PDB file of C-alpha atoms in Angstrom:
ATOM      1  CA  UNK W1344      -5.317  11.627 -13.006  1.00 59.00           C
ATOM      2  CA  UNK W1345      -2.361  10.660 -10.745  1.00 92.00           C
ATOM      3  CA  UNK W1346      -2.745   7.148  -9.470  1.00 97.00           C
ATOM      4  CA  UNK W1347      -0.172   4.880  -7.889  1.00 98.00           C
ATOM      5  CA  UNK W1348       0.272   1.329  -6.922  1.00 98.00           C
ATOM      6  CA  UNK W1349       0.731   0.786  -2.906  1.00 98.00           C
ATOM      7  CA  UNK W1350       3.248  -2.077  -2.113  1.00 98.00           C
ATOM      8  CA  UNK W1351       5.436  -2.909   0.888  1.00 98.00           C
ATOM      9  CA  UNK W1352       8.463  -4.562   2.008  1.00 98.00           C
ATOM     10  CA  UNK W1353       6.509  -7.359   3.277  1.00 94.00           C
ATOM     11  CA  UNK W1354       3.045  -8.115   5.052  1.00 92.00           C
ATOM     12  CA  UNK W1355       2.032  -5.466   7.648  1.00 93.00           C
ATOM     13  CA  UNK W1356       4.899  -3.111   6.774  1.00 97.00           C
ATOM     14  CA  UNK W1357       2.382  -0.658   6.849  1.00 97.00           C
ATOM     15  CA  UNK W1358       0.909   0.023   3.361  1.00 98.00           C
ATOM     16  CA  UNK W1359      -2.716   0.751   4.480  1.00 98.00           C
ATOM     17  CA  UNK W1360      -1.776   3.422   7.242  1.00 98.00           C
ATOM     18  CA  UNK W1361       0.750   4.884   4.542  1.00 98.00           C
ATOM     19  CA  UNK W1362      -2.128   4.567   1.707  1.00 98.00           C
ATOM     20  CA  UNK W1363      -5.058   6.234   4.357  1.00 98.00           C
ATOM     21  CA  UNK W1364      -2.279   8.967   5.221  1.00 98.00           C
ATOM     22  CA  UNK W1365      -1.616   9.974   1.724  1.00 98.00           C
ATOM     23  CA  UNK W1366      -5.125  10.364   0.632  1.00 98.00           C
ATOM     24  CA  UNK W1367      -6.238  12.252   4.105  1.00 98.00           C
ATOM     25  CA  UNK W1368      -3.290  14.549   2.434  1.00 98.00           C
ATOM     26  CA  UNK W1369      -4.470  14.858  -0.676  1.00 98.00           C
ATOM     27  CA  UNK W1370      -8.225  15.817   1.133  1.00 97.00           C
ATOM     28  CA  UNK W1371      -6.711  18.690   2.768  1.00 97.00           C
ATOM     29  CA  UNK W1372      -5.075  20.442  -0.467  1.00 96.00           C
ATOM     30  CA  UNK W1373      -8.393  20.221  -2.052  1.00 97.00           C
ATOM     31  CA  UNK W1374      -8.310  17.310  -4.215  1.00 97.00           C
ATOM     32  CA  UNK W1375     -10.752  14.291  -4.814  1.00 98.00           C
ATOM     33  CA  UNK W1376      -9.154  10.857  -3.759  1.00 98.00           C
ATOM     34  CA  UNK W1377      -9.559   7.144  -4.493  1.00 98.00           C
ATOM     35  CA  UNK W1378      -8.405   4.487  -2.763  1.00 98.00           C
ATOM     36  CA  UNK W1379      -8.872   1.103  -4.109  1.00 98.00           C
ATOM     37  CA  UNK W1380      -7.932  -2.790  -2.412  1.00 98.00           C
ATOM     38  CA  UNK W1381      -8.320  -4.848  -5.062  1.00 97.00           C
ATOM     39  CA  UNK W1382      -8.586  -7.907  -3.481  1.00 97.00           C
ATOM     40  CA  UNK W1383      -8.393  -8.627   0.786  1.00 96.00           C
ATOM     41  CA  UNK W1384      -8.143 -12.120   2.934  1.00 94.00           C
ATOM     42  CA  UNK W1385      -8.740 -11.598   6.353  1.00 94.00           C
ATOM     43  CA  UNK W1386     -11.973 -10.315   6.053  1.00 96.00           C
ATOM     44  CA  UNK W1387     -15.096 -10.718   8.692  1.00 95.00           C
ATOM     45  CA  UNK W1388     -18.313 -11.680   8.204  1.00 95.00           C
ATOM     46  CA  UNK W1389     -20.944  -8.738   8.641  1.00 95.00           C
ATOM     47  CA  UNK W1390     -25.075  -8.348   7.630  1.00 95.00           C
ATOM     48  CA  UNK W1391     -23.432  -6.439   4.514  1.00 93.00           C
ATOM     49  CA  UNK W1392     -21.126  -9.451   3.579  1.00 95.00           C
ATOM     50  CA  UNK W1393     -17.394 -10.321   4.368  1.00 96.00           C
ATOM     51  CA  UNK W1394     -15.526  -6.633   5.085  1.00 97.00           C
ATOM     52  CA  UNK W1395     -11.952  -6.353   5.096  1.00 97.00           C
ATOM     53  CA  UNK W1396     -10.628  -3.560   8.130  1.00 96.00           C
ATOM     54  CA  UNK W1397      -7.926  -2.133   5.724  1.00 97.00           C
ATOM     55  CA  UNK W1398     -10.685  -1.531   2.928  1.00 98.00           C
ATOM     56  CA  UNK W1399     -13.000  -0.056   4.848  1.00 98.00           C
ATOM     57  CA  UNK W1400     -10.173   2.682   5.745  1.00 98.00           C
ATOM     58  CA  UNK W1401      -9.802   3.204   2.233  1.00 98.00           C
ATOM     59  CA  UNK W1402     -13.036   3.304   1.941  1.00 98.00           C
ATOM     60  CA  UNK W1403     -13.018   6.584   4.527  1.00 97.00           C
ATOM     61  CA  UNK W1404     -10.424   8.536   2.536  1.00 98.00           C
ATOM     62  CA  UNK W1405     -12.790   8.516  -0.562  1.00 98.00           C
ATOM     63  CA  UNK W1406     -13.661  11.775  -1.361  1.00 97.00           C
ATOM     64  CA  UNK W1407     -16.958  11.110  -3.337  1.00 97.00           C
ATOM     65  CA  UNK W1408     -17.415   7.906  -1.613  1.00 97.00           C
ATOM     66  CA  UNK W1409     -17.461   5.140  -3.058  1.00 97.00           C
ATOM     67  CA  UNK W1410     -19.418   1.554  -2.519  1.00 97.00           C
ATOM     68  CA  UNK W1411     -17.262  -0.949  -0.233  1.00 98.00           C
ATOM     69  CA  UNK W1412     -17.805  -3.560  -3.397  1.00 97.00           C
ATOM     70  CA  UNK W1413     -15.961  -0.643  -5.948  1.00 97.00           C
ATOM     71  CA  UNK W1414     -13.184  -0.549  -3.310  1.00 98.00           C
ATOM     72  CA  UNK W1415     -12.869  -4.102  -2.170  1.00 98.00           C
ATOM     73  CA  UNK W1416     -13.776  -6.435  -5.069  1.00 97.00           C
ATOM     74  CA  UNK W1417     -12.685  -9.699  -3.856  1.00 97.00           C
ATOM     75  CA  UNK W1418     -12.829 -10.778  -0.170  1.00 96.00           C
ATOM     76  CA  UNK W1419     -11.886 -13.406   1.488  1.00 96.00           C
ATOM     77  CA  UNK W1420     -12.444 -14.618   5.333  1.00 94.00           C
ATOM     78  CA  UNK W1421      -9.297 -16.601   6.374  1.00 93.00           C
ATOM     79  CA  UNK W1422      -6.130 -13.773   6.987  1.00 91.00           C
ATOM     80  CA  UNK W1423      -3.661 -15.844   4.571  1.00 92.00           C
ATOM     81  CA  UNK W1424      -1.760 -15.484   1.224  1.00 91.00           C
ATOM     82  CA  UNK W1425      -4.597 -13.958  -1.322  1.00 90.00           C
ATOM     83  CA  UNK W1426      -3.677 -17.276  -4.084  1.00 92.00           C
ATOM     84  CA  UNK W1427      -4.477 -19.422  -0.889  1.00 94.00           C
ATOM     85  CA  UNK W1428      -7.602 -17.837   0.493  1.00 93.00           C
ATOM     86  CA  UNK W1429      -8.733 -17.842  -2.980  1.00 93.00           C
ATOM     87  CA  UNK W1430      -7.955 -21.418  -3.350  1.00 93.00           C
ATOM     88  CA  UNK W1431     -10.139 -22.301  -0.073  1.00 94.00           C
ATOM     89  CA  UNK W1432     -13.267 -20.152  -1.328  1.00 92.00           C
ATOM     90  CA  UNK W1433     -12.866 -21.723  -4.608  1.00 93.00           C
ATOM     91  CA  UNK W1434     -12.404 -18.778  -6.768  1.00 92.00           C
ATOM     92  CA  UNK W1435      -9.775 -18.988  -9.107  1.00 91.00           C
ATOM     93  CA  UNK W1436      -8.426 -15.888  -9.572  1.00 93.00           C
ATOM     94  CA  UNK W1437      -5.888 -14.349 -12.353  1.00 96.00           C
ATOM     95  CA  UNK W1438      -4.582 -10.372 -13.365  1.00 97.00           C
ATOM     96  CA  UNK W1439      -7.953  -9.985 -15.900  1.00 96.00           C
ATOM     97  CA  UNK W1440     -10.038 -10.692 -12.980  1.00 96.00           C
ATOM     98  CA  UNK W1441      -8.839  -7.719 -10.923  1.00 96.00           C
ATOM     99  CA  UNK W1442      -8.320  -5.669 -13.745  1.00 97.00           C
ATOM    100  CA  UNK W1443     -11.750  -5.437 -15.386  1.00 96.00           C
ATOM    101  CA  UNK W1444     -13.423  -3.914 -12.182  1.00 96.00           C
ATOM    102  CA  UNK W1445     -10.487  -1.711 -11.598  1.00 96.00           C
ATOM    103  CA  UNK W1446     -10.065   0.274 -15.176  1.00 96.00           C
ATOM    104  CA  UNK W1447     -13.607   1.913 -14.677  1.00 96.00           C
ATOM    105  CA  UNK W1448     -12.779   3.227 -11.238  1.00 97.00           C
ATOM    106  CA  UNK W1449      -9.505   4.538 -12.536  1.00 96.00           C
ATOM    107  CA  UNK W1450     -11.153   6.193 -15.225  1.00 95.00           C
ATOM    108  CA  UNK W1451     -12.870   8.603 -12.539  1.00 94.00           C
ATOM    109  CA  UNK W1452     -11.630  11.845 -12.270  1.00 87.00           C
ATOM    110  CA  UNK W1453      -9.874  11.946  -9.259  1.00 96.00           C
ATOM    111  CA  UNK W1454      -6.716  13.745  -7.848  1.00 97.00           C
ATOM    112  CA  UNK W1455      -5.694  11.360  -6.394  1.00 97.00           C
ATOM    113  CA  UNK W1456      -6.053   7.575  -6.651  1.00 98.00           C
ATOM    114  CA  UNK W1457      -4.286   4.582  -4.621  1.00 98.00           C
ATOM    115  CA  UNK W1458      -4.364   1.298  -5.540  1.00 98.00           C
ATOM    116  CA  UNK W1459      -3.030  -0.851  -2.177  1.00 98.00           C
ATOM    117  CA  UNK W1460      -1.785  -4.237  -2.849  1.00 97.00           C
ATOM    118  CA  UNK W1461      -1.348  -7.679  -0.424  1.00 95.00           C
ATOM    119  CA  UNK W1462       1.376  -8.474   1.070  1.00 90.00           C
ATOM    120  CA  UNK W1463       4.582  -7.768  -0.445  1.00 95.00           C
ATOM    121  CA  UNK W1464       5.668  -7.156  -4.456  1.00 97.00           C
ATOM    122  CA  UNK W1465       5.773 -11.065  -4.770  1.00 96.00           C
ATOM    123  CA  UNK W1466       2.639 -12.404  -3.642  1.00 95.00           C
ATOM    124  CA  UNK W1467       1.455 -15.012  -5.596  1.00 95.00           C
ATOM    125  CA  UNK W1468      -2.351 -14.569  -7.288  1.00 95.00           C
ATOM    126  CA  UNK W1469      -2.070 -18.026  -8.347  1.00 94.00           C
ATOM    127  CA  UNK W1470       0.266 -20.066  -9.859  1.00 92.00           C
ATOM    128  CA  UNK W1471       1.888 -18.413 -13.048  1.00 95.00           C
ATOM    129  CA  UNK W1472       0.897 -14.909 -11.969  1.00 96.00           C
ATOM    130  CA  UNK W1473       1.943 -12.431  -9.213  1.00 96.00           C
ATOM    131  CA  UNK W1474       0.123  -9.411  -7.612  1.00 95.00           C
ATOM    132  CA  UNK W1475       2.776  -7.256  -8.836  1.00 96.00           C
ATOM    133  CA  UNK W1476       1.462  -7.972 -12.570  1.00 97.00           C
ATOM    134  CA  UNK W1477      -1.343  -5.730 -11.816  1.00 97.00           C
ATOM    135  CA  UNK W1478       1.053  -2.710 -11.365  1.00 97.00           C
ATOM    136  CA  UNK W1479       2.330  -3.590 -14.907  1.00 96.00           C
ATOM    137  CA  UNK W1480      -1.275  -4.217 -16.212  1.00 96.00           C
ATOM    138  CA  UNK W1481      -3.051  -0.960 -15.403  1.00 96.00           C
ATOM    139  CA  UNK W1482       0.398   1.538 -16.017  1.00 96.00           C
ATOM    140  CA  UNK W1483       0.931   2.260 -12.842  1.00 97.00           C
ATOM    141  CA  UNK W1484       3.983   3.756 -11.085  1.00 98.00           C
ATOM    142  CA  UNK W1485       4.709   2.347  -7.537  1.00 98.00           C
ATOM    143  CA  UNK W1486       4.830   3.998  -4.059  1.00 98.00           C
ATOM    144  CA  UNK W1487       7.015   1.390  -1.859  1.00 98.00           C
ATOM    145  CA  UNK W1488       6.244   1.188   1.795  1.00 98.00           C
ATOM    146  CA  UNK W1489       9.514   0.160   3.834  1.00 98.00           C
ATOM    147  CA  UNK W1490       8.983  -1.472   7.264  1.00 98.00           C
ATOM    148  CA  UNK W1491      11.622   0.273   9.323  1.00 98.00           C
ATOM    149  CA  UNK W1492      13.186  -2.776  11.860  1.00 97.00           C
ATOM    150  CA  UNK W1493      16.308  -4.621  11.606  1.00 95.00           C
ATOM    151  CA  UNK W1494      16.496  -6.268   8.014  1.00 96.00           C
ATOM    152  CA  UNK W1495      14.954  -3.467   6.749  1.00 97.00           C
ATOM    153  CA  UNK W1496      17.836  -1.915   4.303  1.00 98.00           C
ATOM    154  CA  UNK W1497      17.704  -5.319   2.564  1.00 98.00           C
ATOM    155  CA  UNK W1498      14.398  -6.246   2.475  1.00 98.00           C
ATOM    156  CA  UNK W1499      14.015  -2.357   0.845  1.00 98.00           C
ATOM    157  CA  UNK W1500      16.583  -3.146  -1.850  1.00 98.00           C
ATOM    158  CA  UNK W1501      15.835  -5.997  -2.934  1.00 98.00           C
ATOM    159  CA  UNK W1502      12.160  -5.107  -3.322  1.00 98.00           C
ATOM    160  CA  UNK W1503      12.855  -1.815  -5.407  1.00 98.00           C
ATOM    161  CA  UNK W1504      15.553  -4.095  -7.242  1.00 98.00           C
ATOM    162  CA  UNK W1505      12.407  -6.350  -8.410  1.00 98.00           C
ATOM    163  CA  UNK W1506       9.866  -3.173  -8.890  1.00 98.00           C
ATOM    164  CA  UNK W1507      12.655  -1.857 -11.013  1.00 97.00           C
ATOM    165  CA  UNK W1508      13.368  -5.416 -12.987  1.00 97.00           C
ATOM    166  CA  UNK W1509      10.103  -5.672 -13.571  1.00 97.00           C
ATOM    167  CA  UNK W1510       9.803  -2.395 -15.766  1.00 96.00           C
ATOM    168  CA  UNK W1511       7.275  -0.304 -13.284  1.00 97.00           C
ATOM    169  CA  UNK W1512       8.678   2.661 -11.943  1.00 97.00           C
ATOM    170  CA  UNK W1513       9.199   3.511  -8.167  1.00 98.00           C
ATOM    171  CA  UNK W1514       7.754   7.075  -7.427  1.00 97.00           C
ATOM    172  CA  UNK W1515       8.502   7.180  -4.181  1.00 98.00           C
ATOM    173  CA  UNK W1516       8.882   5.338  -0.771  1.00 98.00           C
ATOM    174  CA  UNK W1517       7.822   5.637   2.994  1.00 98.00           C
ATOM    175  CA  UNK W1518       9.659   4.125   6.015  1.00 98.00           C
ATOM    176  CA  UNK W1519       7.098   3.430   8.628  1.00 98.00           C
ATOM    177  CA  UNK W1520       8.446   2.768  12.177  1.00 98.00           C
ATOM    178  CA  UNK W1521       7.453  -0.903  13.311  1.00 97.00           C
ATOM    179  CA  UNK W1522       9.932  -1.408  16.063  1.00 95.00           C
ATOM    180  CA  UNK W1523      10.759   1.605  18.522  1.00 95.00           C
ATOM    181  CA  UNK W1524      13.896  -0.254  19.694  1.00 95.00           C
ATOM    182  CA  UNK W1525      15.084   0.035  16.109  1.00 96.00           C
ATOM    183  CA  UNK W1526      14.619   4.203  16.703  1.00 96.00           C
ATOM    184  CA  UNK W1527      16.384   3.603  20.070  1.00 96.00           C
ATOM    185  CA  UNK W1528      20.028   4.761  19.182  1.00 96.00           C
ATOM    186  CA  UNK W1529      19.244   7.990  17.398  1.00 96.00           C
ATOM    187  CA  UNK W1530      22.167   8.266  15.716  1.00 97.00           C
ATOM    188  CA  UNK W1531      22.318   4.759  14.328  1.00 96.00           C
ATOM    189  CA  UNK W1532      18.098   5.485  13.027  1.00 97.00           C
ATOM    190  CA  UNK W1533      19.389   8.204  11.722  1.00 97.00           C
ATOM    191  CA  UNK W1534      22.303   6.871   9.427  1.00 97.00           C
ATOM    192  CA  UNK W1535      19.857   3.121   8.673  1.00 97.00           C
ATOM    193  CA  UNK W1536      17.135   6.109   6.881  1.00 98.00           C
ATOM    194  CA  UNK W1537      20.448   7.636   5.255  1.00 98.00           C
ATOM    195  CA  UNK W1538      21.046   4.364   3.782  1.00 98.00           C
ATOM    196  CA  UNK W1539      17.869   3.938   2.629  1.00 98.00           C
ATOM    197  CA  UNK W1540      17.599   7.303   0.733  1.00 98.00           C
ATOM    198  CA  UNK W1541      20.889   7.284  -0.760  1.00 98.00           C
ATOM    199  CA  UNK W1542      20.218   3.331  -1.865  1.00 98.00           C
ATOM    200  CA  UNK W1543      16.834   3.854  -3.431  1.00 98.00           C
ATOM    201  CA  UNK W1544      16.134   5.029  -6.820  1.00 96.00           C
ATOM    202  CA  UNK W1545      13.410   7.317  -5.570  1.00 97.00           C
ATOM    203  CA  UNK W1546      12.481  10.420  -3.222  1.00 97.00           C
ATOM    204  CA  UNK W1547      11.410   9.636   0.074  1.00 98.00           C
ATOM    205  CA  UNK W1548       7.778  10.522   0.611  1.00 98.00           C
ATOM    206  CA  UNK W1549       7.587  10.899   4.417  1.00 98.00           C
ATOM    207  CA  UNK W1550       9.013   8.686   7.857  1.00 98.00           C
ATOM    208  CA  UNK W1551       5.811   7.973  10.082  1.00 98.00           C
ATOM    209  CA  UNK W1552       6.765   7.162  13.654  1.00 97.00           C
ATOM    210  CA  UNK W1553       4.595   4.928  15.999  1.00 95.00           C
ATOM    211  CA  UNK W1554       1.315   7.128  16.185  1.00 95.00           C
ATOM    212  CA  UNK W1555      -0.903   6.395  19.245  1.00 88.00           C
ATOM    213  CA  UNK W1556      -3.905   3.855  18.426  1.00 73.00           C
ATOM    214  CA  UNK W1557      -6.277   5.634  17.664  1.00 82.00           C
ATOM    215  CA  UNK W1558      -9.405   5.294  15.024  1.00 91.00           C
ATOM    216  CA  UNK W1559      -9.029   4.741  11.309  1.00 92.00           C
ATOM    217  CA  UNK W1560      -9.924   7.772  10.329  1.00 93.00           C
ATOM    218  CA  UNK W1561      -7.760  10.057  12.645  1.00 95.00           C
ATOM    219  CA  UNK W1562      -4.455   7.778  12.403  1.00 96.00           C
ATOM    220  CA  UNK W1563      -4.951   8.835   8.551  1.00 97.00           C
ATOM    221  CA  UNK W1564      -4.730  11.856  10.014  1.00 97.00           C
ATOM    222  CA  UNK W1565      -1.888  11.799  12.409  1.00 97.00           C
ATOM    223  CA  UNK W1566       0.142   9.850   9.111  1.00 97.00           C
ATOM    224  CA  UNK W1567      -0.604  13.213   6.773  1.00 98.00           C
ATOM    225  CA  UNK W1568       1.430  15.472   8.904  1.00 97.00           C
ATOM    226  CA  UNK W1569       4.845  13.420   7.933  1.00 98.00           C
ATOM    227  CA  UNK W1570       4.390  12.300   4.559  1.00 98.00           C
ATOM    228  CA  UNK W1571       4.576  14.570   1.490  1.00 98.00           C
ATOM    229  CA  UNK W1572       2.128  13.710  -2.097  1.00 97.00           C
ATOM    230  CA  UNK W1573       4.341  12.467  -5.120  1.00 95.00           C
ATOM    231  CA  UNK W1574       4.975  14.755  -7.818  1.00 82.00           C
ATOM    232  CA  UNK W1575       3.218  17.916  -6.259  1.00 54.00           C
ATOM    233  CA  UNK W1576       5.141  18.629  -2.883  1.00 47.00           C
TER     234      UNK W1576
END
């Protein structure tokens, strides 16, 4: 069962519209997908419980579906570092904790399965451990999600520099447009994503422009057409 760990160059670099993409990919060649959030602040308060937005997109792309609690096990209201929202709900939260509700839903069969992180590779789950530990825990490789804007061939290195460090391997990364002025000069956008391939130690999966708002599920959508699955394209 292929599964991967989601991360990103930092916080709203666009893991969840590169995670949703990837699995609406995966639907179309046929194959089952799981998409998994281990844990989510910035969640809202529904007659169903607290419900995080990027879960529930995962939650779309899940082909059985799947319960929102098997996707999202560990919400949190206030949009802040997870180790802090934690803190303020007074859950104290470590690796085991995620990974005991996540090895039975990797043990599915699926072709597909995505597990999205918070934030960026370094985001604390409390004070001695990071989220990245849970890449290490459950064996997985990692996808990394680069935030294309000015910084960006820096930000990229150094975080593939610490996936690397850290003993995970790096499957693959996306570049996700977040600025269109930074896709202004053609030629310059051109030669930043030549950097960025020739500087990582992985394939490129895909470059996703800025897509039109649009719903959830057909953004997903609208991402498949420029990405690429890892180790089957």
């Amino acid at each position: 069962m292929p599964a991967y760990f989601v991360t990103g160059t930092d916080t709203d670099a666009g893991k969840t519209l590169v995670t949703t993409g990837l699995l609406a990919l995966a639907r179309r060649r046929g194959l089952s997908t799981l998409g998994l959030k281990p844990i989510a602040s910035g969640c809202e308060r529904t007659a169903d419980g607290l419900r995080n937005a990027d879960a529930l997109a995962l939650q779309a792309q899940c082909a059985p579906a799947q319960p929102y609690a098997a996707i999202n096990p560990f919400a949190f209201a206030p949009a802040i570092a997870p180790h802090l929202a934690a803190r303020r709900a007074g859950v104290a939260l470590g690796l085991d904790d995620l990974v005991d509700p996540l090895r039975p839903m990797l043990a599915l069969a699926r072709g597909l399965t995505l597990v999205e992180g918070a934030g960026g590779w370094r985001v604390p789950l409390n004070e001695d451990e990071d989220l990245a530990g849970l890449a290490g825990r459950l064996g997985l490789p990692v996808i990394l999600v680069v935030g294309l804007k000015l910084g960006c061939l820096n930000h990229a290195r150094l975080t593939a520099e610490a996936i690397v460090a850290d003993g995970q391997p790096l499957a693959g990364w996306v570049g996700n447009l977040l600025d269109p002025a930074f896709a202004s000069d053609r030629e310059l956008y051109r030669d930043n994503l030549a950097t960025l391939t020739h500087r990582l130690p992985s394939p490129c999966l895909g470059v996703v422009p800025r897509l039109a708002a649009r719903s959830p599920r057909a953004l997903a959508e609208a991402t498949a057409d420029h990405l690429v699955l890892p180790d089957v394209d």
